[in-house]
Amino acid sequence: MAHFLFAEAWLIRASERLAGLLEPVVTGLGYEWVGAEQAAHGGGGLLRVYIDSPNGVTVDDCARVSEQVSAVLDVEDPIVGAYTLEVSSPGLERPLFALSDFHRFAGRPARVVLNEKLDGRKRFSGDLVGVDGEHVVIDSEQGQIALPYALIESAHLTIVDGGVRRG
């Protein structure tokens, strides 16, 4: 089995190379590739792959994808160190990876974390407005703000009691 180890405890987007290896496997099985994250996990690493389907995702779907993804990782060996592979649906607080995700979910509340400060802060919450070039636009309590996509460390939709809320 392929292995990896991460020094950071925070979830990060999987590398483009890793996504390039795994996305065709997921889509070839008939599922939507949502994205992947890597994280430190109990002395090793965690690779979390998110899949979706118009009919939802079952445990059997996750097992099927996990088996095929694991086979590709074993052959390609793109990850250094020990790791755990986890395949999951994106859930209600769906992670947002690609610029197209921010466009697709315009109007929905989200939380965005940047990898460096912008206007003195790294965390932003509000309703997604959409995409403007290489910027994600959100409508926060402080007004509309354009966040450079290249600075986004993580982002996800937000949900609360009875529906959706601001961050």
mmCIF file of C-alpha atoms in Angstrom:
data_model
loop_
_atom_site.group_PDB
_atom_site.id
_atom_site.type_symbol
_atom_site.label_atom_id
_atom_site.label_comp_id
_atom_site.label_asym_id
_atom_site.label_seq_id
_atom_site.Cartn_x
_atom_site.Cartn_y
_atom_site.Cartn_z
ATOM 1 C CA MET A 1 0.000 0.000 0.000
ATOM 2 C CA ALA A 2 1.187 3.564 -0.719
ATOM 3 C CA HIS A 3 2.046 5.673 2.337
ATOM 4 C CA PHE A 4 2.388 9.296 3.511
ATOM 5 C CA LEU A 5 3.047 11.346 6.648
ATOM 6 C CA PHE A 6 2.041 14.970 7.254
ATOM 7 C CA ALA A 7 3.442 17.430 9.773
ATOM 8 C CA GLU A 8 0.387 19.683 9.621
ATOM 9 C CA ALA A 9 -2.791 18.785 11.484
ATOM 10 C CA TRP A 10 -4.997 20.906 9.220
ATOM 11 C CA LEU A 11 -6.765 19.458 6.245
ATOM 12 C CA ILE A 12 -5.265 20.616 2.980
ATOM 13 C CA ARG A 13 -6.269 20.127 -0.628
ATOM 14 C CA ALA A 14 -4.724 17.058 -2.182
ATOM 15 C CA SER A 15 -1.964 17.804 -4.640
ATOM 16 C CA GLU A 16 -2.851 18.247 -8.290
ATOM 17 C CA ARG A 17 -0.873 15.098 -9.127
ATOM 18 C CA LEU A 18 -2.856 13.025 -6.647
ATOM 19 C CA ALA A 19 -6.154 14.483 -7.843
ATOM 20 C CA GLY A 20 -5.069 13.801 -11.420
ATOM 21 C CA LEU A 21 -4.537 10.131 -10.557
ATOM 22 C CA LEU A 22 -7.750 9.628 -8.609
ATOM 23 C CA GLU A 23 -10.367 11.731 -10.404
ATOM 24 C CA PRO A 24 -10.444 9.453 -13.501
ATOM 25 C CA VAL A 25 -10.903 6.419 -11.243
ATOM 26 C CA VAL A 26 -13.891 7.984 -9.478
ATOM 27 C CA THR A 27 -15.540 9.335 -12.626
ATOM 28 C CA GLY A 28 -14.835 6.076 -14.457
ATOM 29 C CA LEU A 29 -16.940 4.293 -11.842
ATOM 30 C CA GLY A 30 -19.818 6.702 -12.542
ATOM 31 C CA TYR A 31 -19.446 9.027 -9.543
ATOM 32 C CA GLU A 32 -18.811 12.753 -9.336
ATOM 33 C CA TRP A 33 -15.302 13.638 -8.149
ATOM 34 C CA VAL A 34 -15.827 16.258 -5.419
ATOM 35 C CA GLY A 35 -12.208 16.460 -4.264
ATOM 36 C CA ALA A 36 -9.690 15.085 -1.802
ATOM 37 C CA GLU A 37 -7.978 16.271 1.369
ATOM 38 C CA GLN A 38 -4.871 15.141 3.201
ATOM 39 C CA ALA A 39 -4.324 15.515 6.941
ATOM 40 C CA ALA A 40 -2.155 14.341 9.800
ATOM 41 C CA HIS A 41 -3.916 11.550 11.645
ATOM 42 C CA GLY A 42 -2.716 9.629 14.722
ATOM 43 C CA GLY A 43 0.974 9.496 13.864
ATOM 44 C CA GLY A 44 0.303 8.823 10.185
ATOM 45 C CA GLY A 45 -1.763 10.454 7.531
ATOM 46 C CA LEU A 46 -5.299 10.517 6.246
ATOM 47 C CA LEU A 47 -6.357 10.765 2.622
ATOM 48 C CA ARG A 48 -10.048 11.623 2.405
ATOM 49 C CA VAL A 49 -11.669 11.303 -1.032
ATOM 50 C CA TYR A 50 -15.128 12.837 -1.533
ATOM 51 C CA ILE A 51 -17.547 11.403 -4.091
ATOM 52 C CA ASP A 52 -21.132 12.221 -5.004
ATOM 53 C CA SER A 53 -23.950 10.924 -7.167
ATOM 54 C CA PRO A 54 -27.371 12.267 -8.198
ATOM 55 C CA ASN A 55 -28.907 9.394 -6.195
ATOM 56 C CA GLY A 56 -26.724 9.974 -3.139
ATOM 57 C CA VAL A 57 -23.807 7.872 -1.924
ATOM 58 C CA THR A 58 -24.127 4.590 -0.022
ATOM 59 C CA VAL A 59 -21.587 2.698 2.073
ATOM 60 C CA ASP A 60 -21.327 0.187 -0.787
ATOM 61 C CA ASP A 61 -20.502 3.042 -3.195
ATOM 62 C CA CYS A 62 -17.727 4.220 -0.880
ATOM 63 C CA ALA A 63 -16.348 0.679 -0.547
ATOM 64 C CA ARG A 64 -16.358 0.214 -4.325
ATOM 65 C CA VAL A 65 -14.486 3.475 -4.910
ATOM 66 C CA SER A 66 -12.100 2.794 -2.018
ATOM 67 C CA GLU A 67 -11.095 -0.560 -3.508
ATOM 68 C CA GLN A 68 -10.303 0.964 -6.909
ATOM 69 C CA VAL A 69 -8.570 4.068 -5.517
ATOM 70 C CA SER A 70 -6.459 1.886 -3.220
ATOM 71 C CA ALA A 71 -5.356 -0.227 -6.198
ATOM 72 C CA VAL A 72 -4.218 2.892 -8.095
ATOM 73 C CA LEU A 73 -2.390 4.244 -5.044
ATOM 74 C CA ASP A 74 -0.618 0.898 -4.585
ATOM 75 C CA VAL A 75 0.643 0.945 -8.177
ATOM 76 C CA GLU A 76 1.476 4.662 -8.522
ATOM 77 C CA ASP A 77 2.750 5.103 -4.932
ATOM 78 C CA PRO A 78 2.386 8.933 -4.924
ATOM 79 C CA ILE A 79 2.327 9.317 -1.129
ATOM 80 C CA VAL A 80 5.236 8.907 1.300
ATOM 81 C CA GLY A 81 4.639 7.329 4.728
ATOM 82 C CA ALA A 82 1.772 5.465 6.368
ATOM 83 C CA TYR A 83 -1.777 6.639 5.724
ATOM 84 C CA THR A 84 -5.444 5.736 5.999
ATOM 85 C CA LEU A 85 -7.701 6.029 2.954
ATOM 86 C CA GLU A 86 -11.251 7.227 3.601
ATOM 87 C CA VAL A 87 -13.936 7.590 0.914
ATOM 88 C CA SER A 88 -17.027 9.584 1.821
ATOM 89 C CA SER A 89 -19.938 11.631 0.530
ATOM 90 C CA PRO A 90 -19.401 15.387 0.893
ATOM 91 C CA GLY A 91 -22.189 15.654 3.486
ATOM 92 C CA LEU A 92 -24.310 18.680 4.332
ATOM 93 C CA GLU A 93 -21.319 20.917 5.026
ATOM 94 C CA ARG A 94 -19.843 20.039 1.651
ATOM 95 C CA PRO A 95 -16.213 21.027 1.123
ATOM 96 C CA LEU A 96 -15.586 23.359 -1.803
ATOM 97 C CA PHE A 97 -12.466 22.694 -3.855
ATOM 98 C CA ALA A 98 -12.700 24.005 -7.427
ATOM 99 C CA LEU A 99 -13.695 27.469 -8.618
ATOM 100 C CA SER A 100 -16.687 25.786 -10.258
ATOM 101 C CA ASP A 101 -17.878 24.680 -6.778
ATOM 102 C CA PHE A 102 -18.122 28.310 -5.649
ATOM 103 C CA HIS A 103 -20.123 29.164 -8.763
ATOM 104 C CA ARG A 104 -22.348 26.065 -8.449
ATOM 105 C CA PHE A 105 -23.288 26.840 -4.846
ATOM 106 C CA ALA A 106 -23.815 30.608 -5.245
ATOM 107 C CA GLY A 107 -26.477 31.828 -2.826
ATOM 108 C CA ARG A 108 -25.520 29.285 -0.151
ATOM 109 C CA PRO A 109 -23.712 30.224 3.068
ATOM 110 C CA ALA A 110 -20.107 29.132 3.397
ATOM 111 C CA ARG A 111 -17.002 29.498 5.518
ATOM 112 C CA VAL A 112 -13.665 30.167 3.817
ATOM 113 C CA VAL A 113 -10.219 29.986 5.432
ATOM 114 C CA LEU A 114 -7.234 31.590 3.705
ATOM 115 C CA ASN A 115 -3.618 30.512 4.068
ATOM 116 C CA GLU A 116 -2.590 34.123 4.742
ATOM 117 C CA LYS A 117 -4.320 37.226 6.062
ATOM 118 C CA LEU A 118 -6.414 39.461 3.833
ATOM 119 C CA ASP A 119 -7.596 42.731 5.368
ATOM 120 C CA GLY A 120 -6.223 41.484 8.703
ATOM 121 C CA ARG A 121 -8.098 38.166 8.788
ATOM 122 C CA LYS A 122 -7.938 34.609 7.508
ATOM 123 C CA ARG A 123 -11.522 33.413 8.161
ATOM 124 C CA PHE A 124 -14.548 34.649 6.233
ATOM 125 C CA SER A 125 -18.210 33.625 6.432
ATOM 126 C CA GLY A 126 -21.160 34.660 4.342
ATOM 127 C CA ASP A 127 -23.310 33.828 1.355
ATOM 128 C CA LEU A 128 -21.459 32.787 -1.780
ATOM 129 C CA VAL A 129 -22.049 35.304 -4.554
ATOM 130 C CA GLY A 130 -20.028 33.446 -7.165
ATOM 131 C CA VAL A 131 -16.737 33.739 -9.004
ATOM 132 C CA ASP A 132 -15.136 36.814 -10.561
ATOM 133 C CA GLY A 133 -12.079 35.750 -12.553
ATOM 134 C CA GLU A 134 -9.730 34.091 -10.056
ATOM 135 C CA HIS A 135 -11.637 35.421 -7.021
ATOM 136 C CA VAL A 136 -14.405 33.900 -4.922
ATOM 137 C CA VAL A 137 -16.938 36.556 -3.941
ATOM 138 C CA ILE A 138 -18.866 36.272 -0.678
ATOM 139 C CA ASP A 139 -21.455 38.561 0.885
ATOM 140 C CA SER A 140 -20.479 38.793 4.545
ATOM 141 C CA GLU A 141 -21.734 40.977 7.375
ATOM 142 C CA GLN A 142 -18.970 43.428 6.388
ATOM 143 C CA GLY A 143 -20.214 43.561 2.767
ATOM 144 C CA GLN A 144 -19.054 41.824 -0.391
ATOM 145 C CA ILE A 145 -15.450 40.701 -0.477
ATOM 146 C CA ALA A 146 -13.433 39.076 -3.263
ATOM 147 C CA LEU A 147 -11.121 36.354 -1.951
ATOM 148 C CA PRO A 148 -8.227 35.272 -4.187
ATOM 149 C CA TYR A 149 -8.796 31.610 -5.054
ATOM 150 C CA ALA A 150 -5.038 30.982 -4.839
ATOM 151 C CA LEU A 151 -5.120 31.929 -1.121
ATOM 152 C CA ILE A 152 -7.984 29.599 -0.138
ATOM 153 C CA GLU A 153 -6.772 26.904 2.254
ATOM 154 C CA SER A 154 -10.202 25.379 2.866
ATOM 155 C CA ALA A 155 -13.862 26.170 2.288
ATOM 156 C CA HIS A 156 -17.171 24.480 3.010
ATOM 157 C CA LEU A 157 -20.895 25.123 2.983
ATOM 158 C CA THR A 158 -22.461 25.797 6.388
ATOM 159 C CA ILE A 159 -25.716 24.456 7.860
ATOM 160 C CA VAL A 160 -27.608 25.005 11.149
ATOM 161 C CA ASP A 161 -30.931 24.142 12.787
ATOM 162 C CA GLY A 162 -33.779 24.418 10.351
ATOM 163 C CA GLY A 163 -31.591 25.102 7.347
ATOM 164 C CA VAL A 164 -28.770 27.267 6.263
ATOM 165 C CA ARG A 165 -27.068 30.094 8.131
ATOM 166 C CA ARG A 166 -24.149 32.454 7.882
ATOM 167 C CA GLY A 167 -20.814 30.790 8.795
#
